């Protein structure tokens, strides 16, 4: 993602990998990033509802415009969903809305 494509009020998503408690099992989390101010070389944004701070181009490059879909395993960790899993989820949501 480029800073030039952002404007105040936009929402982006940050993927964050971390370990589950006192184990070596890693999992993924998706955090919502809300843009407060957009400048030429930096962005003032709030990640996951925290206080706004300055982010430079290298940080913004890792953010995604579309919300990421995660799949939770039976062991409790999350991973990114495959195309087939995304299609299956969209199909289920379409059936629910009818």
PDB file of C-alpha atoms in Angstrom:
ATOM      1  CA  UNK A   1       0.000   0.000   0.000  1.00  0.00           C
ATOM      2  CA  UNK A   2       1.237   3.497  -0.809  1.00  0.00           C
ATOM      3  CA  UNK A   3       0.748   6.610   1.293  1.00  0.00           C
ATOM      4  CA  UNK A   4      -0.505   8.436  -1.810  1.00  0.00           C
ATOM      5  CA  UNK A   5      -3.486   6.032  -2.033  1.00  0.00           C
ATOM      6  CA  UNK A   6      -4.684   6.838   1.504  1.00  0.00           C
ATOM      7  CA  UNK A   7      -6.916   9.596   2.791  1.00  0.00           C
ATOM      8  CA  UNK A   8      -8.124  10.502   6.296  1.00  0.00           C
ATOM      9  CA  UNK A   9     -10.914   8.212   7.477  1.00  0.00           C
ATOM     10  CA  UNK A  10      -9.733   5.191   5.479  1.00  0.00           C
ATOM     11  CA  UNK A  11      -9.367   1.788   7.095  1.00  0.00           C
ATOM     12  CA  UNK A  12      -6.544  -0.642   6.379  1.00  0.00           C
ATOM     13  CA  UNK A  13      -5.588  -3.950   7.964  1.00  0.00           C
ATOM     14  CA  UNK A  14      -2.304  -5.082   9.491  1.00  0.00           C
ATOM     15  CA  UNK A  15      -1.347  -8.742   9.777  1.00  0.00           C
ATOM     16  CA  UNK A  16       0.496  -9.547  13.007  1.00  0.00           C
ATOM     17  CA  UNK A  17       2.221 -12.855  13.846  1.00  0.00           C
ATOM     18  CA  UNK A  18       2.763 -13.699  17.497  1.00  0.00           C
ATOM     19  CA  UNK A  19       3.243 -16.674  19.782  1.00  0.00           C
ATOM     20  CA  UNK A  20       0.373 -18.173  21.758  1.00  0.00           C
ATOM     21  CA  UNK A  21       1.173 -17.688  25.441  1.00  0.00           C
ATOM     22  CA  UNK A  22       4.148 -19.616  26.797  1.00  0.00           C
ATOM     23  CA  UNK A  23       4.455 -21.918  23.761  1.00  0.00           C
ATOM     24  CA  UNK A  24       6.300 -22.013  20.456  1.00  0.00           C
ATOM     25  CA  UNK A  25       3.030 -22.170  18.494  1.00  0.00           C
ATOM     26  CA  UNK A  26       2.593 -19.005  16.451  1.00  0.00           C
ATOM     27  CA  UNK A  27      -0.681 -17.540  15.297  1.00  0.00           C
ATOM     28  CA  UNK A  28      -1.879 -14.612  13.198  1.00  0.00           C
ATOM     29  CA  UNK A  29      -4.035 -11.668  14.169  1.00  0.00           C
ATOM     30  CA  UNK A  30      -5.555  -8.948  11.999  1.00  0.00           C
ATOM     31  CA  UNK A  31      -5.567  -5.421  13.389  1.00  0.00           C
ATOM     32  CA  UNK A  32      -7.657  -2.553  12.025  1.00  0.00           C
ATOM     33  CA  UNK A  33      -5.721   0.616  11.162  1.00  0.00           C
ATOM     34  CA  UNK A  34      -7.704   3.893  11.083  1.00  0.00           C
ATOM     35  CA  UNK A  35      -6.139   6.837   9.250  1.00  0.00           C
ATOM     36  CA  UNK A  36      -6.317  10.136  11.139  1.00  0.00           C
ATOM     37  CA  UNK A  37      -4.004  12.342   9.016  1.00  0.00           C
ATOM     38  CA  UNK A  38      -2.220  11.687   5.727  1.00  0.00           C
ATOM     39  CA  UNK A  39       0.906  13.671   4.840  1.00  0.00           C
ATOM     40  CA  UNK A  40       3.312  13.398   1.927  1.00  0.00           C
ATOM     41  CA  UNK A  41       5.901  11.244   3.717  1.00  0.00           C
ATOM     42  CA  UNK A  42       4.018   9.827   6.733  1.00  0.00           C
ATOM     43  CA  UNK A  43       0.611   8.908   8.134  1.00  0.00           C
ATOM     44  CA  UNK A  44      -0.894   9.512  11.563  1.00  0.00           C
ATOM     45  CA  UNK A  45      -2.928   6.381  12.266  1.00  0.00           C
ATOM     46  CA  UNK A  46      -4.523   4.457  15.110  1.00  0.00           C
ATOM     47  CA  UNK A  47      -3.893   0.689  15.194  1.00  0.00           C
ATOM     48  CA  UNK A  48      -6.532  -1.443  16.894  1.00  0.00           C
ATOM     49  CA  UNK A  49      -8.083   1.527  18.707  1.00  0.00           C
ATOM     50  CA  UNK A  50      -4.848   2.641  20.378  1.00  0.00           C
ATOM     51  CA  UNK A  51      -3.561   6.213  20.465  1.00  0.00           C
ATOM     52  CA  UNK A  52      -2.594   7.594  17.028  1.00  0.00           C
ATOM     53  CA  UNK A  53       1.090   7.660  16.086  1.00  0.00           C
ATOM     54  CA  UNK A  54       3.265   8.378  13.058  1.00  0.00           C
ATOM     55  CA  UNK A  55       3.925   5.640  10.473  1.00  0.00           C
ATOM     56  CA  UNK A  56       6.390   5.959   7.591  1.00  0.00           C
ATOM     57  CA  UNK A  57       6.280   4.424   4.093  1.00  0.00           C
ATOM     58  CA  UNK A  58       8.016   1.167   5.154  1.00  0.00           C
ATOM     59  CA  UNK A  59       5.284   0.528   7.758  1.00  0.00           C
ATOM     60  CA  UNK A  60       2.420   1.482   5.461  1.00  0.00           C
ATOM     61  CA  UNK A  61       3.734  -0.837   2.714  1.00  0.00           C
ATOM     62  CA  UNK A  62       2.848  -3.874   4.872  1.00  0.00           C
ATOM     63  CA  UNK A  63      -0.798  -2.856   5.364  1.00  0.00           C
ATOM     64  CA  UNK A  64      -3.613  -4.373   3.278  1.00  0.00           C
ATOM     65  CA  UNK A  65      -6.644  -2.555   1.866  1.00  0.00           C
ATOM     66  CA  UNK A  66      -8.978  -5.583   2.001  1.00  0.00           C
ATOM     67  CA  UNK A  67      -9.845  -7.277   5.282  1.00  0.00           C
ATOM     68  CA  UNK A  68      -7.920 -10.528   5.606  1.00  0.00           C
ATOM     69  CA  UNK A  69      -9.757 -13.812   6.208  1.00  0.00           C
ATOM     70  CA  UNK A  70      -8.272 -16.121   8.821  1.00  0.00           C
ATOM     71  CA  UNK A  71      -8.988 -19.789   9.450  1.00  0.00           C
ATOM     72  CA  UNK A  72      -8.714 -21.126  12.985  1.00  0.00           C
ATOM     73  CA  UNK A  73      -7.423 -24.667  13.440  1.00  0.00           C
ATOM     74  CA  UNK A  74      -8.561 -27.151  16.076  1.00  0.00           C
ATOM     75  CA  UNK A  75      -5.303 -26.430  17.984  1.00  0.00           C
ATOM     76  CA  UNK A  76      -6.303 -22.775  18.348  1.00  0.00           C
ATOM     77  CA  UNK A  77      -3.885 -21.048  16.002  1.00  0.00           C
ATOM     78  CA  UNK A  78      -4.974 -18.966  13.008  1.00  0.00           C
ATOM     79  CA  UNK A  79      -3.664 -18.905   9.458  1.00  0.00           C
ATOM     80  CA  UNK A  80      -4.626 -17.106   6.259  1.00  0.00           C
ATOM     81  CA  UNK A  81      -7.555 -18.738   4.464  1.00  0.00           C
ATOM     82  CA  UNK A  82      -7.071 -20.341   1.052  1.00  0.00           C
ATOM     83  CA  UNK A  83      -9.087 -19.299  -2.010  1.00  0.00           C
ATOM     84  CA  UNK A  84     -11.341 -22.340  -1.582  1.00  0.00           C
ATOM     85  CA  UNK A  85     -12.000 -21.507   2.077  1.00  0.00           C
ATOM     86  CA  UNK A  86     -12.789 -17.890   1.187  1.00  0.00           C
ATOM     87  CA  UNK A  87     -15.247 -19.036  -1.499  1.00  0.00           C
ATOM     88  CA  UNK A  88     -16.884 -21.481   0.924  1.00  0.00           C
ATOM     89  CA  UNK A  89     -17.287 -18.755   3.537  1.00  0.00           C
ATOM     90  CA  UNK A  90     -18.777 -16.348   0.974  1.00  0.00           C
ATOM     91  CA  UNK A  91     -21.215 -19.060  -0.133  1.00  0.00           C
ATOM     92  CA  UNK A  92     -22.331 -19.687   3.466  1.00  0.00           C
ATOM     93  CA  UNK A  93     -22.861 -15.967   4.045  1.00  0.00           C
ATOM     94  CA  UNK A  94     -24.885 -15.715   0.825  1.00  0.00           C
ATOM     95  CA  UNK A  95     -27.145 -18.567   1.977  1.00  0.00           C
ATOM     96  CA  UNK A  96     -27.550 -16.931   5.407  1.00  0.00           C
ATOM     97  CA  UNK A  97     -28.657 -13.610   3.931  1.00  0.00           C
ATOM     98  CA  UNK A  98     -31.482 -15.175   1.910  1.00  0.00           C
TER      99      UNK A  98
END
